[in-house]
Amino acid sequence: MEKIDEIMEIANYCLNCKTKPCQNGCPLGNNIPEFIKCVKEDKLEEAFNVLQETTVLSSICGRICPHSKQCEGNCVRGIKGKPVDIGLLESFVGDANKDKNINLKENLVSNKKVAIIGGGPSGLTAAAFLARSGCNVTIYEKEEKLGGILNYGIPDFRLDKKVINNTIEKIVDLGINVKNGYILGENLNLENLKKEYDAIYLAFGANNSCFMDVEGKDLENVYGANELLKYNEHPDYSGKDVAIIGGGNVAIDIARTVKRLNAKSVNIIYRREEKQMPAEPKEINDAKNEGVNFIHKANLVKIIGNNRVEKIELIKTELVKKEGETREYPVNIENSNYQINMDYVIMAIGSKINKKLAIENGLELNEKGYVKVDENYNTNIEGVFAGGDLIGGKCTVAWASKAGREAAKSIIKYLQF
Ligand code: SF4
């Protein structure tokens, strides 16, 4: 079947529900029924314009969002059968309009300068929405390329670099200045930036892997997934057994990457059952098909070895509901410990921000250790806003992008006073 026939078939499967549950499930609130209606009518530019109202990352989010937990998880068609493949339709519309410029919006604030620290999904989205409203925007990025996790975290087999580059180019073409090689706390200072800019948006993410506090965590060959995925620089896994701790998309991404690098076995260790894994079912299935092993209901107790990893000790878990709660929690089963030979352990249990940097710059943190903001993304410092993974919450590209867009709206209001 031709791609366009397949797309039309998927679009026509959509019921154009009046209540728009899919839109409610989308972190960005994309008007999904409306853009699908345009696709049905073969009006792809109009479909793109509908999406542009809420997002500048269609080609990316259409490919990598955890759709089954967002839009598609809320699709009415999914109640009795398969949901509409909204992700595929969104990326199709984004790709079909890849040569079209992003529309400018109303010029609300001209002659105002905004600095954005961090050019990942949140910073890029904020930059786009600010520039579309007339702001003079400069992104300060520490890496050679913009994109944050898109270029330094998500492997090529999941997201083609051409798609990322095209998306970034279109955003930068809105007239955004980009300064690479700038690191807050090193060659960039918040106090000085405040003198030069009317507002600042902090979006430098949470890039440091969290490590389980277990015996042996400091042994050689224990790594953090974020650090390995960042520059795609890895030790030699050939013929080795590798344990990945965690159940999210980062765990799956690193597992599939390590598998491609000739490891003898790649083993994802997760405390709960498969259905509770935060990773997308599609990604889990792809990993299984590629030969990744899954060890469910097991918790890492210690890492054993002389200098470097030789074994890991796991304990079996059972899932228990706390009184009055529907959610099940993993509880270790006493005396169910067992050991397996392992050469590498990779932690993929989440990431944290550079707290020291935040505190040194006078930023208040919340109780979870992220930068504290109010409902309008204001930090405790006047004129300084923050969003994306830096403020915690649901750390997906779409949620980070939403924070960027909403922070941009708050910044515009702030600048209008
Ligand atoms: Fe279409 Fe599903 Fe959204 Fe209904 S819920 S409008 S069927 S995508």
Tab-separated table of C-alpha atoms and ligand atoms in Angstrom:
chain	number	residue	atom	x	y	z
A	1	MET	CA	0.000	0.000	0.000
A	2	GLU	CA	1.259	3.508	-0.846
A	3	LYS	CA	2.171	5.575	2.214
A	4	ILE	CA	-0.517	8.166	1.425
A	5	ASP	CA	-3.202	5.426	1.148
A	6	GLU	CA	-2.084	4.058	4.504
A	7	ILE	CA	-2.248	7.573	6.005
A	8	MET	CA	-5.746	8.153	4.602
A	9	GLU	CA	-6.924	4.825	5.957
A	10	ILE	CA	-5.638	5.728	9.425
A	11	ALA	CA	-7.126	9.258	9.246
A	12	ASN	CA	-10.505	7.915	8.134
A	13	TYR	CA	-10.513	5.518	11.086
A	14	CYS	CA	-10.707	8.612	13.371
A	15	LEU	CA	-14.239	9.402	14.556
A	16	ASN	CA	-13.572	13.132	15.044
A	17	CYS	CA	-15.020	12.901	18.522
A	18	LYS	CA	-16.573	16.129	19.773
A	19	THR	CA	-15.242	15.568	23.296
A	20	LYS	CA	-11.630	15.266	22.047
A	21	PRO	CA	-10.295	12.863	24.692
A	22	CYS	CA	-7.123	12.426	22.626
A	23	GLN	CA	-6.422	16.138	22.899
A	24	ASN	CA	-6.810	15.946	26.679
A	25	GLY	CA	-4.285	13.116	26.741
A	26	CYS	CA	-1.713	15.115	24.773
A	27	PRO	CA	0.650	17.060	27.081
A	28	LEU	CA	0.787	19.820	24.486
A	29	GLY	CA	-2.995	19.835	24.013
A	30	ASN	CA	-2.676	19.461	20.233
A	31	ASN	CA	-6.032	19.781	18.454
A	32	ILE	CA	-5.863	16.196	17.215
A	33	PRO	CA	-9.389	15.732	15.775
A	34	GLU	CA	-9.022	18.989	13.817
A	35	PHE	CA	-5.642	18.189	12.280
A	36	ILE	CA	-6.829	14.668	11.408
A	37	LYS	CA	-9.932	16.174	9.770
A	38	CYS	CA	-7.596	18.264	7.559
A	39	VAL	CA	-5.621	15.114	6.676
A	40	LYS	CA	-8.857	13.376	5.668
A	41	GLU	CA	-9.550	16.298	3.331
A	42	ASP	CA	-6.002	16.080	1.979
A	43	LYS	CA	-5.226	19.567	3.339
A	44	LEU	CA	-1.796	18.855	4.767
A	45	GLU	CA	-0.703	22.468	5.064
A	46	GLU	CA	-3.854	23.280	7.028
A	47	ALA	CA	-3.212	20.240	9.218
A	48	PHE	CA	0.291	21.609	9.874
A	49	ASN	CA	-1.138	25.027	10.743
A	50	VAL	CA	-3.492	23.433	13.277
A	51	LEU	CA	-0.546	21.658	14.915
A	52	GLN	CA	1.593	24.805	14.880
A	53	GLU	CA	-0.829	26.473	17.244
A	54	THR	CA	0.462	24.265	20.051
A	55	THR	CA	3.708	22.622	18.928
A	56	VAL	CA	6.858	23.140	16.906
A	57	LEU	CA	8.025	19.541	17.345
A	58	SER	CA	5.466	17.564	15.297
A	59	SER	CA	7.924	15.425	13.346
A	60	ILE	CA	9.722	14.554	16.583
A	61	CYS	CA	6.815	14.036	18.994
A	62	GLY	CA	4.961	12.028	16.334
A	63	ARG	CA	7.864	9.581	16.422
A	64	ILE	CA	9.040	9.393	20.018
A	65	CYS	CA	6.191	10.311	22.367
A	66	PRO	CA	4.883	7.545	24.616
A	67	HIS	CA	1.609	7.701	22.667
A	68	SER	CA	-0.028	4.779	24.423
A	69	LYS	CA	0.155	6.750	27.682
A	70	GLN	CA	-0.850	10.055	26.133
A	71	CYS	CA	-3.098	10.795	23.114
A	72	GLU	CA	-3.556	7.222	21.859
A	73	GLY	CA	-4.137	5.970	25.410
A	74	ASN	CA	-7.212	8.212	25.504
A	75	CYS	CA	-8.502	7.502	21.994
A	76	VAL	CA	-12.111	6.300	21.897
A	77	ARG	CA	-11.211	3.780	19.177
A	78	GLY	CA	-8.877	2.143	21.697
A	79	ILE	CA	-11.744	1.140	24.003
A	80	LYS	CA	-12.823	-1.732	21.777
A	81	GLY	CA	-9.876	-2.096	19.462
A	82	LYS	CA	-6.762	-0.356	18.242
A	83	PRO	CA	-6.515	3.391	18.835
A	84	VAL	CA	-5.937	5.732	15.909
A	85	ASP	CA	-2.210	5.862	15.135
A	86	ILE	CA	-2.040	9.551	16.012
A	87	GLY	CA	1.751	9.595	16.264
A	88	LEU	CA	2.166	8.392	12.688
A	89	LEU	CA	-0.322	10.985	11.401
A	90	GLU	CA	1.402	13.782	13.309
A	91	SER	CA	4.885	12.926	12.062
A	92	PHE	CA	3.502	12.523	8.528
A	93	VAL	CA	2.027	16.036	8.629
A	94	GLY	CA	5.254	17.437	10.119
A	95	ASP	CA	7.389	15.728	7.458
A	96	ALA	CA	5.068	16.738	4.614
A	97	ASN	CA	5.592	20.373	5.644
A	98	LYS	CA	9.286	20.124	6.423
A	99	ASP	CA	10.133	22.879	3.955
A	100	LYS	CA	7.451	25.258	5.226
A	101	ASN	CA	8.401	27.994	7.639
A	102	ILE	CA	6.905	28.164	11.093
A	103	ASN	CA	4.191	30.848	11.093
A	104	LEU	CA	4.801	34.057	12.947
A	105	LYS	CA	2.121	34.996	15.453
A	106	GLU	CA	0.964	38.350	16.674
A	107	ASN	CA	3.869	40.722	17.376
A	108	LEU	CA	3.240	41.216	21.078
A	109	VAL	CA	6.635	42.295	22.372
A	110	SER	CA	9.239	43.845	20.142
A	111	ASN	CA	12.532	45.310	21.364
A	112	LYS	CA	12.598	42.864	24.259
A	113	LYS	CA	15.509	40.525	24.702
A	114	VAL	CA	15.182	37.059	26.168
A	115	ALA	CA	18.033	34.658	26.934
A	116	ILE	CA	17.396	30.939	27.004
A	117	ILE	CA	19.887	28.684	28.735
A	118	GLY	CA	19.740	25.243	27.152
A	119	GLY	CA	18.660	24.351	23.621
A	120	GLY	CA	16.810	21.091	24.277
A	121	PRO	CA	13.094	20.490	23.598
A	122	SER	CA	11.971	22.957	26.259
A	123	GLY	CA	14.419	25.718	25.363
A	124	LEU	CA	13.775	25.330	21.636
A	125	THR	CA	10.005	25.463	22.090
A	126	ALA	CA	10.195	28.516	24.342
A	127	ALA	CA	12.530	30.171	21.824
A	128	ALA	CA	10.117	29.474	18.962
A	129	PHE	CA	7.018	30.768	20.753
A	130	LEU	CA	8.876	33.878	21.993
A	131	ALA	CA	10.351	34.651	18.584
A	132	ARG	CA	6.954	34.147	16.937
A	133	SER	CA	5.603	36.845	19.245
A	134	GLY	CA	8.299	39.366	18.395
A	135	CYS	CA	10.979	38.790	21.057
A	136	ASN	CA	14.662	38.972	20.282
A	137	VAL	CA	15.796	35.542	21.497
A	138	THR	CA	19.261	34.172	22.157
A	139	ILE	CA	19.848	30.527	23.075
A	140	TYR	CA	22.988	29.739	25.058
A	141	GLU	CA	23.876	26.081	24.510
A	142	LYS	CA	26.768	24.208	26.026
A	143	GLU	CA	27.106	21.570	23.306
A	144	GLU	CA	28.209	21.959	19.705
A	145	LYS	CA	24.658	21.301	18.478
A	146	LEU	CA	21.224	22.317	19.722
A	147	GLY	CA	18.654	19.668	20.568
A	148	GLY	CA	19.597	18.542	24.080
A	149	ILE	CA	18.365	15.015	24.614
A	150	LEU	CA	17.216	14.851	20.975
A	151	ASN	CA	20.803	15.000	19.748
A	152	TYR	CA	22.506	13.824	22.933
A	153	GLY	CA	20.378	11.040	24.339
A	154	ILE	CA	17.933	9.429	21.933
A	155	PRO	CA	19.678	6.873	19.713
A	156	ASP	CA	19.594	7.210	15.918
A	157	PHE	CA	17.563	4.012	15.495
A	158	ARG	CA	14.692	5.717	17.336
A	159	LEU	CA	14.983	9.228	15.946
A	160	ASP	CA	16.686	10.106	12.691
A	161	LYS	CA	19.154	12.996	13.008
A	162	LYS	CA	17.776	14.480	9.745
A	163	VAL	CA	14.380	14.942	11.412
A	164	ILE	CA	16.009	16.632	14.423
A	165	ASN	CA	18.161	18.915	12.284
A	166	ASN	CA	15.261	19.967	10.082
A	167	THR	CA	13.130	20.809	13.120
A	168	ILE	CA	15.932	22.810	14.748
A	169	GLU	CA	16.743	24.667	11.516
A	170	LYS	CA	13.148	25.794	11.145
A	171	ILE	CA	13.062	27.080	14.716
A	172	VAL	CA	16.388	28.917	14.372
A	173	ASP	CA	15.152	30.410	11.086
A	174	LEU	CA	12.634	32.399	13.108
A	175	GLY	CA	15.577	34.728	13.721
A	176	ILE	CA	16.916	33.153	16.907
A	177	ASN	CA	20.532	33.825	17.873
A	178	VAL	CA	22.455	30.752	18.948
A	179	LYS	CA	25.617	30.835	21.054
A	180	ASN	CA	27.290	27.473	21.489
A	181	GLY	CA	29.877	26.494	24.069
A	182	TYR	CA	28.273	28.459	26.914
A	183	ILE	CA	27.968	26.804	30.303
A	184	LEU	CA	26.176	28.404	33.203
A	185	GLY	CA	28.581	28.702	36.128
A	186	GLU	CA	31.611	28.583	33.843
A	187	ASN	CA	31.515	31.201	31.092
A	188	LEU	CA	27.933	32.306	31.714
A	189	ASN	CA	26.695	34.146	34.758
A	190	LEU	CA	23.048	34.714	35.670
A	191	GLU	CA	23.703	38.105	37.255
A	192	ASN	CA	25.385	39.409	34.092
A	193	LEU	CA	22.681	37.948	31.861
A	194	LYS	CA	20.048	39.727	33.920
A	195	LYS	CA	21.686	43.055	33.104
A	196	GLU	CA	21.684	42.308	29.383
A	197	TYR	CA	18.272	40.654	28.927
A	198	ASP	CA	14.701	41.540	29.874
A	199	ALA	CA	13.915	37.941	30.859
A	200	ILE	CA	15.709	34.600	31.126
A	201	TYR	CA	14.371	31.079	30.643
A	202	LEU	CA	16.394	28.306	32.230
A	203	ALA	CA	16.032	24.969	30.451
A	204	PHE	CA	19.325	23.198	30.940
A	205	GLY	CA	17.689	19.945	31.942
A	206	ALA	CA	18.463	17.124	34.337
A	207	ASN	CA	21.341	15.342	32.725
A	208	ASN	CA	23.001	13.375	35.494
A	209	SER	CA	22.017	9.735	35.981
A	210	CYS	CA	20.682	8.724	39.383
A	211	PHE	CA	22.490	5.747	40.919
A	212	MET	CA	21.007	3.194	43.313
A	213	ASP	CA	22.693	3.476	46.667
A	214	VAL	CA	23.814	-0.154	46.837
A	215	GLU	CA	27.057	-1.816	47.871
A	216	GLY	CA	29.416	-1.952	44.892
A	217	LYS	CA	27.980	1.061	43.051
A	218	ASP	CA	31.472	2.585	42.834
A	219	LEU	CA	33.058	-0.472	41.209
A	220	GLU	CA	34.596	-0.185	37.757
A	221	ASN	CA	32.106	-0.923	34.947
A	222	VAL	CA	29.137	0.635	36.713
A	223	TYR	CA	27.797	3.401	34.466
A	224	GLY	CA	24.905	5.834	34.185
A	225	ALA	CA	22.735	5.450	31.065
A	226	ASN	CA	22.472	9.202	30.415
A	227	GLU	CA	26.238	9.654	30.318
A	228	LEU	CA	26.684	6.720	27.899
A	229	LEU	CA	23.888	7.803	25.578
A	230	LYS	CA	24.953	11.443	25.571
A	231	TYR	CA	27.932	11.136	23.242
A	232	ASN	CA	27.347	7.501	22.307
A	233	GLU	CA	30.722	6.629	23.809
A	234	HIS	CA	30.796	3.171	25.315
A	235	PRO	CA	33.177	0.632	26.809
A	236	ASP	CA	33.765	-2.603	24.891
A	237	TYR	CA	30.769	-4.839	25.600
A	238	SER	CA	31.780	-7.594	23.144
A	239	GLY	CA	31.053	-10.994	24.626
A	240	LYS	CA	30.055	-9.461	27.990
A	241	ASP	CA	26.953	-9.692	30.173
A	242	VAL	CA	25.308	-6.344	30.828
A	243	ALA	CA	22.622	-5.483	33.392
A	244	ILE	CA	20.427	-2.428	32.879
A	245	ILE	CA	18.572	-1.249	35.974
A	246	GLY	CA	15.271	0.521	35.248
A	247	GLY	CA	12.089	0.254	33.201
A	248	GLY	CA	11.673	3.497	31.280
A	249	ASN	CA	12.505	4.458	27.718
A	250	VAL	CA	16.069	5.348	28.695
A	251	ALA	CA	16.539	1.766	29.954
A	252	ILE	CA	15.205	0.436	26.654
A	253	ASP	CA	17.302	2.863	24.594
A	254	ILE	CA	20.524	1.904	26.353
A	255	ALA	CA	19.659	-1.820	26.235
A	256	ARG	CA	19.056	-1.724	22.467
A	257	THR	CA	22.232	0.322	21.981
A	258	VAL	CA	24.346	-2.115	24.015
A	259	LYS	CA	22.825	-5.052	22.142
A	260	ARG	CA	23.956	-3.465	18.876
A	261	LEU	CA	27.463	-3.218	20.330
A	262	ASN	CA	27.795	-7.018	20.515
A	263	ALA	CA	27.169	-7.714	24.184
A	264	LYS	CA	26.686	-11.420	24.923
A	265	SER	CA	23.592	-10.725	26.987
A	266	VAL	CA	21.658	-7.567	27.827
A	267	ASN	CA	19.362	-7.881	30.824
A	268	ILE	CA	16.824	-5.278	31.881
A	269	ILE	CA	16.110	-5.587	35.591
A	270	TYR	CA	12.852	-4.038	36.740
A	271	ARG	CA	11.142	-4.151	40.150
A	272	ARG	CA	7.595	-4.498	38.830
A	273	GLU	CA	5.824	-6.366	36.027
A	274	GLU	CA	6.079	-5.596	32.320
A	275	LYS	CA	2.679	-3.906	32.162
A	276	GLN	CA	3.866	-1.372	34.730
A	277	MET	CA	7.019	-0.428	32.880
A	278	PRO	CA	7.024	3.272	32.013
A	279	ALA	CA	8.580	2.438	28.612
A	280	GLU	CA	6.328	2.288	25.550
A	281	PRO	CA	5.038	-1.235	24.723
A	282	LYS	CA	6.320	-0.807	21.166
A	283	GLU	CA	9.836	-0.077	22.423
A	284	ILE	CA	9.666	-3.044	24.806
A	285	ASN	CA	8.612	-5.347	21.962
A	286	ASP	CA	11.351	-4.033	19.693
A	287	ALA	CA	13.893	-4.688	22.453
A	288	LYS	CA	12.561	-8.232	22.929
A	289	ASN	CA	12.724	-8.913	19.201
A	290	GLU	CA	16.320	-7.744	19.201
A	291	GLY	CA	17.201	-10.246	21.937
A	292	VAL	CA	17.152	-8.119	25.104
A	293	ASN	CA	16.239	-10.203	28.211
A	294	PHE	CA	13.838	-8.897	30.827
A	295	ILE	CA	14.043	-9.841	34.488
A	296	HIS	CA	10.863	-8.600	36.149
A	297	LYS	CA	9.971	-8.357	39.830
A	298	ALA	CA	13.590	-8.229	40.915
A	299	ASN	CA	15.513	-5.576	42.793
A	300	LEU	CA	19.250	-4.935	42.761
A	301	VAL	CA	20.699	-5.526	46.222
A	302	LYS	CA	24.435	-5.315	45.603
A	303	ILE	CA	27.109	-5.318	42.954
A	304	ILE	CA	29.946	-7.727	43.634
A	305	GLY	CA	33.524	-7.789	42.376
A	306	ASN	CA	37.192	-7.083	43.033
A	307	ASN	CA	37.696	-3.618	41.552
A	308	ARG	CA	35.276	-4.259	38.707
A	309	VAL	CA	31.820	-5.804	38.336
A	310	GLU	CA	31.763	-9.619	38.458
A	311	LYS	CA	28.272	-10.442	39.748
A	312	ILE	CA	25.080	-8.790	40.848
A	313	GLU	CA	22.823	-9.857	43.675
A	314	LEU	CA	19.086	-9.529	43.115
A	315	ILE	CA	16.141	-10.078	45.404
A	316	LYS	CA	12.712	-11.120	44.169
A	317	THR	CA	9.835	-8.717	44.734
A	318	GLU	CA	6.080	-9.051	45.097
A	319	LEU	CA	3.568	-6.345	44.302
A	320	VAL	CA	1.522	-5.133	47.220
A	321	LYS	CA	-1.299	-2.570	47.402
A	322	LYS	CA	-1.092	-0.071	50.225
A	323	GLU	CA	-4.306	0.463	52.165
A	324	GLY	CA	-6.679	2.774	50.306
A	325	GLU	CA	-4.504	2.881	47.175
A	326	THR	CA	-4.993	1.207	43.803
A	327	ARG	CA	-1.324	1.387	42.846
A	328	GLU	CA	0.838	-1.644	43.565
A	329	TYR	CA	4.255	-1.241	45.130
A	330	PRO	CA	7.169	-3.688	44.846
A	331	VAL	CA	8.221	-5.197	48.160
A	332	ASN	CA	11.314	-7.379	48.534
A	333	ILE	CA	10.592	-11.031	49.376
A	334	GLU	CA	12.766	-11.994	52.311
A	335	ASN	CA	15.491	-14.598	51.659
A	336	SER	CA	14.823	-14.734	47.940
A	337	ASN	CA	18.253	-13.317	47.028
A	338	TYR	CA	20.192	-14.794	44.152
A	339	GLN	CA	23.346	-13.882	42.262
A	340	ILE	CA	24.128	-13.801	38.555
A	341	ASN	CA	27.392	-13.231	36.710
A	342	MET	CA	27.616	-9.811	35.138
A	343	ASP	CA	30.353	-7.662	33.597
A	344	TYR	CA	28.635	-4.291	33.417
A	345	VAL	CA	25.852	-2.555	35.334
A	346	ILE	CA	24.119	0.464	33.781
A	347	MET	CA	21.781	2.585	35.900
A	348	ALA	CA	18.716	3.913	34.079
A	349	ILE	CA	16.522	4.816	37.031
A	350	GLY	CA	16.105	8.516	36.306
A	351	SER	CA	18.144	11.661	36.203
A	352	LYS	CA	18.800	14.629	38.427
A	353	ILE	CA	19.741	18.252	37.994
A	354	ASN	CA	23.027	19.898	38.881
A	355	LYS	CA	21.833	21.138	42.292
A	356	LYS	CA	25.093	22.830	43.142
A	357	LEU	CA	24.887	24.959	40.010
A	358	ALA	CA	21.281	25.919	40.727
A	359	ILE	CA	22.029	26.876	44.331
A	360	GLU	CA	25.182	28.813	43.403
A	361	ASN	CA	23.036	30.877	41.048
A	362	GLY	CA	20.602	31.696	43.842
A	363	LEU	CA	17.803	29.413	42.663
A	364	GLU	CA	15.498	27.854	45.229
A	365	LEU	CA	14.882	24.126	44.925
A	366	ASN	CA	11.669	22.247	45.636
A	367	GLU	CA	11.363	19.306	48.037
A	368	LYS	CA	12.307	16.869	45.269
A	369	GLY	CA	15.533	18.710	44.484
A	370	TYR	CA	14.433	20.393	41.248
A	371	VAL	CA	14.280	24.136	40.568
A	372	LYS	CA	11.220	25.559	42.283
A	373	VAL	CA	8.763	27.478	40.092
A	374	ASP	CA	5.231	28.769	40.550
A	375	GLU	CA	2.319	27.981	38.196
A	376	ASN	CA	3.677	30.562	35.733
A	377	TYR	CA	7.170	29.064	35.648
A	378	ASN	CA	8.639	31.960	37.686
A	379	THR	CA	11.635	31.009	39.799
A	380	ASN	CA	12.363	32.850	43.032
A	381	ILE	CA	14.444	35.345	41.002
A	382	GLU	CA	12.572	38.218	39.340
A	383	GLY	CA	12.557	37.872	35.542
A	384	VAL	CA	14.064	34.368	35.635
A	385	PHE	CA	11.801	31.512	34.538
A	386	ALA	CA	12.530	27.777	34.405
A	387	GLY	CA	10.984	24.676	32.859
A	388	GLY	CA	11.512	21.260	31.341
A	389	ASP	CA	13.349	18.550	33.237
A	390	LEU	CA	14.984	21.211	35.411
A	391	ILE	CA	11.712	21.593	37.323
A	392	GLY	CA	10.990	17.829	37.547
A	393	GLY	CA	7.628	16.242	36.864
A	394	LYS	CA	7.008	14.064	33.837
A	395	CYS	CA	10.304	14.111	31.999
A	396	THR	CA	9.188	13.449	28.420
A	397	VAL	CA	9.936	15.558	25.357
A	398	ALA	CA	6.275	16.610	25.026
A	399	TRP	CA	6.008	17.700	28.675
A	400	ALA	CA	9.299	19.616	28.427
A	401	SER	CA	8.047	21.262	25.251
A	402	LYS	CA	4.760	22.193	26.908
A	403	ALA	CA	6.672	23.854	29.743
A	404	GLY	CA	8.656	25.816	27.150
A	405	ARG	CA	5.513	27.017	25.410
A	406	GLU	CA	3.693	27.932	28.613
A	407	ALA	CA	6.767	29.640	30.071
A	408	ALA	CA	7.025	31.651	26.840
A	409	LYS	CA	3.433	32.836	27.388
A	410	SER	CA	4.278	33.858	30.966
A	411	ILE	CA	7.429	35.646	29.809
A	412	ILE	CA	5.434	37.562	27.189
A	413	LYS	CA	2.922	38.666	29.841
A	414	TYR	CA	5.809	39.681	32.109
A	415	LEU	CA	7.419	41.699	29.309
A	416	GLN	CA	4.148	43.455	28.436
A	417	PHE	CA	3.950	45.128	31.847
B	1	SF4	FE1	-10.108	10.456	16.599
B	1	SF4	FE2	-9.415	8.870	18.687
B	1	SF4	FE3	-9.319	11.542	18.963
B	1	SF4	FE4	-11.733	10.289	18.739
B	1	SF4	S1	-10.257	10.071	20.409
B	1	SF4	S2	-11.057	12.172	17.713
B	1	SF4	S3	-11.204	8.619	17.341
B	1	SF4	S4	-8.059	10.297	17.566
